[in-house]
PDB file of C-alpha atoms in Angstrom:
ATOM      1  CA  MET A   1       0.003  -0.180  -0.064  1.00  0.00           C
ATOM      2  CA  LYS A   2       1.251   3.707  -0.568  1.00  0.00           C
ATOM      3  CA  LEU A   3       0.044   6.164   2.296  1.00  0.00           C
ATOM      4  CA  TYR A   4       0.345  10.101   0.702  1.00  0.00           C
ATOM      5  CA  TYR A   5       1.001  11.921   3.412  1.00  0.00           C
ATOM      6  CA  THR A   6       2.058  15.804   4.660  1.00  0.00           C
ATOM      7  CA  PRO A   7       4.100  15.327   7.532  1.00  0.00           C
ATOM      8  CA  GLY A   8       2.317  16.247  11.082  1.00  0.00           C
ATOM      9  CA  ALA A   9      -0.606  16.083   9.020  1.00  0.00           C
ATOM     10  CA  CYS A  10      -4.149  14.656   9.753  1.00  0.00           C
ATOM     11  CA  SER A  11      -2.411  11.838   7.592  1.00  0.00           C
ATOM     12  CA  LEU A  12      -0.006  11.076  10.667  1.00  0.00           C
ATOM     13  CA  ALA A  13      -2.698   9.092  11.975  1.00  0.00           C
ATOM     14  CA  SER A  14      -2.707   6.599   9.529  1.00  0.00           C
ATOM     15  CA  HIS A  15       0.562   6.364   9.439  1.00  0.00           C
ATOM     16  CA  ILE A  16       0.902   5.262  13.522  1.00  0.00           C
ATOM     17  CA  VAL A  17      -2.428   3.055  12.643  1.00  0.00           C
ATOM     18  CA  LEU A  18      -0.021   1.767   9.373  1.00  0.00           C
ATOM     19  CA  CYS A  19       2.874   0.754  11.978  1.00  0.00           C
ATOM     20  CA  GLU A  20       0.593  -0.448  14.610  1.00  0.00           C
ATOM     21  CA  CYS A  21      -1.216  -2.938  12.204  1.00  0.00           C
ATOM     22  CA  GLY A  22       2.072  -3.983  11.015  1.00  0.00           C
ATOM     23  CA  LEU A  23       1.593  -3.644   6.929  1.00  0.00           C
ATOM     24  CA  PRO A  24       3.544  -3.154   4.398  1.00  0.00           C
ATOM     25  CA  TYR A  25       3.437   0.439   2.669  1.00  0.00           C
ATOM     26  CA  THR A  26       5.105   3.303   1.264  1.00  0.00           C
ATOM     27  CA  LEU A  27       5.431   6.992   1.591  1.00  0.00           C
ATOM     28  CA  LYS A  28       4.739   9.186  -1.028  1.00  0.00           C
ATOM     29  CA  ARG A  29       5.316  13.016   0.439  1.00  0.00           C
ATOM     30  CA  VAL A  30       2.555  15.605  -0.198  1.00  0.00           C
ATOM     31  CA  ASP A  31       3.062  19.164  -1.223  1.00  0.00           C
ATOM     32  CA  LEU A  32       0.145  20.314  -0.362  1.00  0.00           C
ATOM     33  CA  ARG A  33       0.807  24.095  -1.219  1.00  0.00           C
ATOM     34  CA  ASN A  34       1.761  23.062  -4.930  1.00  0.00           C
ATOM     35  CA  LYS A  35      -0.147  20.398  -4.549  1.00  0.00           C
ATOM     36  CA  THR A  36       2.290  17.882  -5.773  1.00  0.00           C
ATOM     37  CA  ILE A  37       4.250  14.457  -4.535  1.00  0.00           C
ATOM     38  CA  ALA A  38       7.997  14.475  -4.420  1.00  0.00           C
ATOM     39  CA  ASP A  39       8.770  12.453  -7.282  1.00  0.00           C
ATOM     40  CA  GLY A  40       7.046  15.912  -9.435  1.00  0.00           C
ATOM     41  CA  ARG A  41       3.178  14.544  -9.606  1.00  0.00           C
ATOM     42  CA  ASP A  42       0.513  16.520 -10.184  1.00  0.00           C
ATOM     43  CA  PHE A  43      -1.647  15.524  -6.504  1.00  0.00           C
ATOM     44  CA  LEU A  44      -4.853  16.074  -8.085  1.00  0.00           C
ATOM     45  CA  THR A  45      -4.731  13.417 -10.079  1.00  0.00           C
ATOM     46  CA  ILE A  46      -4.297  11.211  -6.843  1.00  0.00           C
ATOM     47  CA  ASN A  47      -7.110  13.142  -4.826  1.00  0.00           C
ATOM     48  CA  PRO A  48      -9.006  16.020  -6.677  1.00  0.00           C
ATOM     49  CA  LEU A  49      -9.801  17.574  -3.058  1.00  0.00           C
ATOM     50  CA  GLY A  50      -6.233  18.037  -2.645  1.00  0.00           C
ATOM     51  CA  TYR A  51      -5.867  17.376   0.612  1.00  0.00           C
ATOM     52  CA  VAL A  52      -4.304  14.163   1.964  1.00  0.00           C
ATOM     53  CA  PRO A  53      -4.493  11.337   3.250  1.00  0.00           C
ATOM     54  CA  VAL A  54      -5.070   8.847   0.492  1.00  0.00           C
ATOM     55  CA  LEU A  55      -4.311   5.508   0.845  1.00  0.00           C
ATOM     56  CA  GLU A  56      -3.508   3.256  -2.217  1.00  0.00           C
ATOM     57  CA  LEU A  57      -4.065  -0.192  -2.537  1.00  0.00           C
ATOM     58  CA  ASN A  58      -2.285  -2.969  -4.058  1.00  0.00           C
ATOM     59  CA  ASN A  59      -4.644  -3.539  -6.403  1.00  0.00           C
ATOM     60  CA  GLY A  60      -4.548   0.265  -7.500  1.00  0.00           C
ATOM     61  CA  GLU A  61      -7.701   1.563  -5.446  1.00  0.00           C
ATOM     62  CA  ILE A  62      -7.854   5.249  -3.834  1.00  0.00           C
ATOM     63  CA  LEU A  63      -9.242   5.273  -0.602  1.00  0.00           C
ATOM     64  CA  THR A  64      -9.460   9.081   0.341  1.00  0.00           C
ATOM     65  CA  GLU A  65     -10.642  10.224   3.613  1.00  0.00           C
ATOM     66  CA  GLY A  66      -8.860   9.976   7.559  1.00  0.00           C
ATOM     67  CA  THR A  67     -11.396   8.556   9.667  1.00  0.00           C
ATOM     68  CA  ALA A  68     -12.532   5.673   7.027  1.00  0.00           C
ATOM     69  CA  ILE A  69      -8.628   4.922   6.458  1.00  0.00           C
ATOM     70  CA  LEU A  70      -8.066   3.602   9.797  1.00  0.00           C
ATOM     71  CA  TYR A  71     -11.239   1.897   9.971  1.00  0.00           C
ATOM     72  CA  TYR A  72     -10.429   0.253   7.047  1.00  0.00           C
ATOM     73  CA  LEU A  73      -6.579  -0.443   8.025  1.00  0.00           C
ATOM     74  CA  ALA A  74      -7.727  -1.594  11.565  1.00  0.00           C
ATOM     75  CA  ASP A  75     -10.524  -3.880   9.862  1.00  0.00           C
ATOM     76  CA  LEU A  76      -7.744  -5.630   7.687  1.00  0.00           C
ATOM     77  CA  VAL A  77      -5.665  -6.666  11.085  1.00  0.00           C
ATOM     78  CA  PRO A  78      -8.295  -7.381  14.089  1.00  0.00           C
ATOM     79  CA  SER A  79      -5.597  -8.892  16.033  1.00  0.00           C
ATOM     80  CA  ALA A  80      -4.005  -5.660  16.505  1.00  0.00           C
ATOM     81  CA  GLY A  81      -7.363  -4.480  19.172  1.00  0.00           C
ATOM     82  CA  LEU A  82      -7.359  -1.504  17.366  1.00  0.00           C
ATOM     83  CA  VAL A  83     -11.281  -1.298  16.969  1.00  0.00           C
ATOM     84  CA  PRO A  84     -14.030  -3.311  18.312  1.00  0.00           C
ATOM     85  CA  PRO A  85     -15.626  -6.104  16.390  1.00  0.00           C
ATOM     86  CA  ALA A  86     -18.714  -5.194  14.594  1.00  0.00           C
ATOM     87  CA  GLY A  87     -21.476  -5.010  16.343  1.00  0.00           C
ATOM     88  CA  GLU A  88     -20.897  -3.657  19.764  1.00  0.00           C
ATOM     89  CA  VAL A  89     -22.064  -0.842  21.005  1.00  0.00           C
ATOM     90  CA  ALA A  90     -17.992  -0.344  21.744  1.00  0.00           C
ATOM     91  CA  ARG A  91     -17.039   0.045  17.625  1.00  0.00           C
ATOM     92  CA  TYR A  92     -20.154   2.590  17.482  1.00  0.00           C
ATOM     93  CA  ARG A  93     -18.885   4.559  20.437  1.00  0.00           C
ATOM     94  CA  LEU A  94     -15.531   4.649  18.597  1.00  0.00           C
ATOM     95  CA  LEU A  95     -17.113   6.062  15.457  1.00  0.00           C
ATOM     96  CA  ALA A  96     -18.767   8.970  17.775  1.00  0.00           C
ATOM     97  CA  TRP A  97     -14.993   9.771  19.250  1.00  0.00           C
ATOM     98  CA  LEU A  98     -13.684   9.813  15.471  1.00  0.00           C
ATOM     99  CA  ASN A  99     -16.783  11.770  14.330  1.00  0.00           C
ATOM    100  CA  PHE A 100     -16.107  14.906  17.280  1.00  0.00           C
ATOM    101  CA  ILE A 101     -12.548  15.024  16.709  1.00  0.00           C
ATOM    102  CA  GLY A 102     -12.768  15.418  12.784  1.00  0.00           C
ATOM    103  CA  SER A 103     -15.456  17.121  13.819  1.00  0.00           C
ATOM    104  CA  GLU A 104     -14.737  19.324  16.928  1.00  0.00           C
ATOM    105  CA  LEU A 105     -11.237  19.508  16.955  1.00  0.00           C
ATOM    106  CA  HIS A 106      -9.917  18.993  13.753  1.00  0.00           C
ATOM    107  CA  LYS A 107     -12.175  21.469  11.435  1.00  0.00           C
ATOM    108  CA  ASN A 108     -12.325  23.910  14.423  1.00  0.00           C
ATOM    109  CA  PHE A 109      -8.298  24.571  14.192  1.00  0.00           C
ATOM    110  CA  SER A 110      -8.596  24.689  10.246  1.00  0.00           C
ATOM    111  CA  PRO A 111      -9.028  28.711  10.746  1.00  0.00           C
ATOM    112  CA  LEU A 112      -5.785  28.787  12.706  1.00  0.00           C
ATOM    113  CA  PHE A 113      -3.789  27.803  10.006  1.00  0.00           C
ATOM    114  CA  GLY A 114      -5.257  30.169   7.501  1.00  0.00           C
ATOM    115  CA  LYS A 115      -3.418  33.249   7.592  1.00  0.00           C
ATOM    116  CA  ASP A 116      -6.974  35.463   5.885  1.00  0.00           C
ATOM    117  CA  THR A 117      -8.390  34.430   8.910  1.00  0.00           C
ATOM    118  CA  PRO A 118      -9.639  37.666  10.765  1.00  0.00           C
ATOM    119  CA  PRO A 119      -8.623  37.348  14.639  1.00  0.00           C
ATOM    120  CA  GLU A 120     -11.828  37.998  16.277  1.00  0.00           C
ATOM    121  CA  TYR A 121     -12.341  34.709  14.552  1.00  0.00           C
ATOM    122  CA  LYS A 122      -9.624  33.023  15.286  1.00  0.00           C
ATOM    123  CA  ALA A 123     -10.072  34.062  19.036  1.00  0.00           C
ATOM    124  CA  GLN A 124     -13.935  32.691  19.144  1.00  0.00           C
ATOM    125  CA  VAL A 125     -12.321  29.379  17.584  1.00  0.00           C
ATOM    126  CA  SER A 126      -9.833  29.365  20.339  1.00  0.00           C
ATOM    127  CA  THR A 127     -12.182  29.879  22.605  1.00  0.00           C
ATOM    128  CA  ARG A 128     -14.288  26.687  20.690  1.00  0.00           C
ATOM    129  CA  LEU A 129     -11.544  24.361  21.401  1.00  0.00           C
ATOM    130  CA  ALA A 130     -10.776  25.039  25.000  1.00  0.00           C
ATOM    131  CA  ALA A 131     -13.681  24.180  25.346  1.00  0.00           C
ATOM    132  CA  ARG A 132     -13.978  20.707  23.645  1.00  0.00           C
ATOM    133  CA  PHE A 133     -10.391  19.432  24.678  1.00  0.00           C
ATOM    134  CA  ALA A 134     -11.909  20.230  28.159  1.00  0.00           C
ATOM    135  CA  HIS A 135     -14.261  18.162  28.070  1.00  0.00           C
ATOM    136  CA  VAL A 136     -11.954  15.402  26.546  1.00  0.00           C
ATOM    137  CA  ASP A 137      -9.283  16.054  29.795  1.00  0.00           C
ATOM    138  CA  GLY A 138     -12.147  15.158  31.412  1.00  0.00           C
ATOM    139  CA  VAL A 139     -13.045  11.623  29.772  1.00  0.00           C
ATOM    140  CA  LEU A 140      -9.323  11.001  30.367  1.00  0.00           C
ATOM    141  CA  ALA A 141      -9.361  11.832  33.613  1.00  0.00           C
ATOM    142  CA  TYR A 142     -10.671   8.711  34.807  1.00  0.00           C
ATOM    143  CA  SER A 143      -9.660   6.011  31.377  1.00  0.00           C
ATOM    144  CA  PRO A 144      -5.664   5.857  29.838  1.00  0.00           C
ATOM    145  CA  TYR A 145      -7.044   6.368  26.828  1.00  0.00           C
ATOM    146  CA  LEU A 146     -10.608   7.558  24.690  1.00  0.00           C
ATOM    147  CA  ALA A 147     -11.390   3.940  24.175  1.00  0.00           C
ATOM    148  CA  ASP A 148     -11.103   3.158  28.041  1.00  0.00           C
ATOM    149  CA  ASP A 149      -8.142   0.412  28.332  1.00  0.00           C
ATOM    150  CA  ALA A 150      -6.943  -0.115  24.808  1.00  0.00           C
ATOM    151  CA  PHE A 151      -5.395   2.433  21.951  1.00  0.00           C
ATOM    152  CA  SER A 152      -7.762   2.892  19.614  1.00  0.00           C
ATOM    153  CA  ILE A 153      -7.964   4.666  16.038  1.00  0.00           C
ATOM    154  CA  ALA A 154      -8.936   7.475  17.822  1.00  0.00           C
ATOM    155  CA  ASP A 155      -6.725   7.322  19.879  1.00  0.00           C
ATOM    156  CA  ALA A 156      -4.472   8.026  16.940  1.00  0.00           C
ATOM    157  CA  TYR A 157      -5.820  10.701  15.638  1.00  0.00           C
ATOM    158  CA  LEU A 158      -6.566  12.723  18.736  1.00  0.00           C
ATOM    159  CA  PHE A 159      -2.770  12.628  19.168  1.00  0.00           C
ATOM    160  CA  VAL A 160      -1.750  14.238  16.025  1.00  0.00           C
ATOM    161  CA  VAL A 161      -4.777  16.951  15.917  1.00  0.00           C
ATOM    162  CA  SER A 162      -3.797  17.980  19.793  1.00  0.00           C
ATOM    163  CA  ASN A 163      -0.248  18.179  18.267  1.00  0.00           C
ATOM    164  CA  TRP A 164      -1.638  21.116  16.404  1.00  0.00           C
ATOM    165  CA  ALA A 165      -2.125  23.029  19.367  1.00  0.00           C
ATOM    166  CA  LYS A 166       1.667  24.158  19.422  1.00  0.00           C
ATOM    167  CA  VAL A 167       1.675  25.077  16.126  1.00  0.00           C
ATOM    168  CA  VAL A 168      -1.505  27.573  16.381  1.00  0.00           C
ATOM    169  CA  GLY A 169      -0.106  28.708  19.902  1.00  0.00           C
ATOM    170  CA  LEU A 170      -3.372  27.357  21.850  1.00  0.00           C
ATOM    171  CA  ASP A 171      -1.958  25.783  25.350  1.00  0.00           C
ATOM    172  CA  LEU A 172      -2.580  22.705  26.442  1.00  0.00           C
ATOM    173  CA  THR A 173      -1.511  22.960  29.823  1.00  0.00           C
ATOM    174  CA  PRO A 174      -4.638  23.333  31.820  1.00  0.00           C
ATOM    175  CA  TYR A 175      -5.449  19.868  30.452  1.00  0.00           C
ATOM    176  CA  PRO A 176      -3.265  17.598  32.880  1.00  0.00           C
ATOM    177  CA  HIS A 177      -4.980  14.679  31.416  1.00  0.00           C
ATOM    178  CA  LEU A 178      -5.110  15.276  27.968  1.00  0.00           C
ATOM    179  CA  LEU A 179      -0.881  16.058  28.235  1.00  0.00           C
ATOM    180  CA  ALA A 180      -0.443  12.986  30.355  1.00  0.00           C
ATOM    181  CA  PHE A 181      -2.755  11.090  27.185  1.00  0.00           C
ATOM    182  CA  ARG A 182       0.198  12.660  25.070  1.00  0.00           C
ATOM    183  CA  GLU A 183       2.917  11.551  26.820  1.00  0.00           C
ATOM    184  CA  ARG A 184       1.749   7.751  26.760  1.00  0.00           C
ATOM    185  CA  VAL A 185       1.224   8.113  23.315  1.00  0.00           C
ATOM    186  CA  LEU A 186       3.970   9.434  21.767  1.00  0.00           C
ATOM    187  CA  ALA A 187       5.948   6.034  24.028  1.00  0.00           C
ATOM    188  CA  ARG A 188       4.655   3.841  21.935  1.00  0.00           C
ATOM    189  CA  PRO A 189       7.071   2.076  19.200  1.00  0.00           C
ATOM    190  CA  SER A 190       3.836   2.877  16.163  1.00  0.00           C
ATOM    191  CA  VAL A 191       4.307   6.722  16.954  1.00  0.00           C
ATOM    192  CA  GLN A 192       8.026   6.999  17.491  1.00  0.00           C
ATOM    193  CA  ARG A 193       8.618   5.058  14.054  1.00  0.00           C
ATOM    194  CA  ALA A 194       6.320   7.309  12.439  1.00  0.00           C
ATOM    195  CA  MET A 195       7.853  10.528  13.838  1.00  0.00           C
ATOM    196  CA  ARG A 196      10.486   9.597  12.422  1.00  0.00           C
ATOM    197  CA  GLU A 197       9.671   8.906   8.883  1.00  0.00           C
ATOM    198  CA  GLU A 198       7.775  12.254   9.079  1.00  0.00           C
ATOM    199  CA  GLY A 199      11.416  13.738  10.196  1.00  0.00           C
ATOM    200  CA  LEU A 200       9.199  15.001  13.640  1.00  0.00           C
ATOM    201  CA  LEU A 201      11.494  13.451  15.934  1.00  0.00           C
TER     202      LEU A 201
END
């Protein structure tokens, strides 16, 4: 499989899960600003929407959207324990977390990266993110990971999105349980490997 990625972007979650599952893969670095792949190809021929991650399967099929890729990879290797089995309520609670991270955290970071975003709107978004991180911190006060005691695809996604706080100047020190979670996740060999391969460590 080929993972089209940009260092530190949400594609890092898919990279971490590939490592967790022990699946073979090759990496294709994408310049999101210029929409080009490191080998010079036009990335828009791979994903017309112009963003990562994209997973190219061994048969040439293309899979887009981060949460879909995370579920696909985890389902390939059930023994990795990254998602509960189909039909179990825990699987759909995990899906709820993925939706929450995608809509309430990930998308609220987007305006903070925009150079043209008005400062007053950035302040509103930062306040909204603070409230969402407070909610996550409260959950992590009682559980080491979002899905209780087991590391899951949602934890990989949360780790990556929370990495962006430092980039945009969002202070996470009010959330000690989130910070402890981040240390636990960072210590995982799969996370270390993925971050090294992306030049982040």
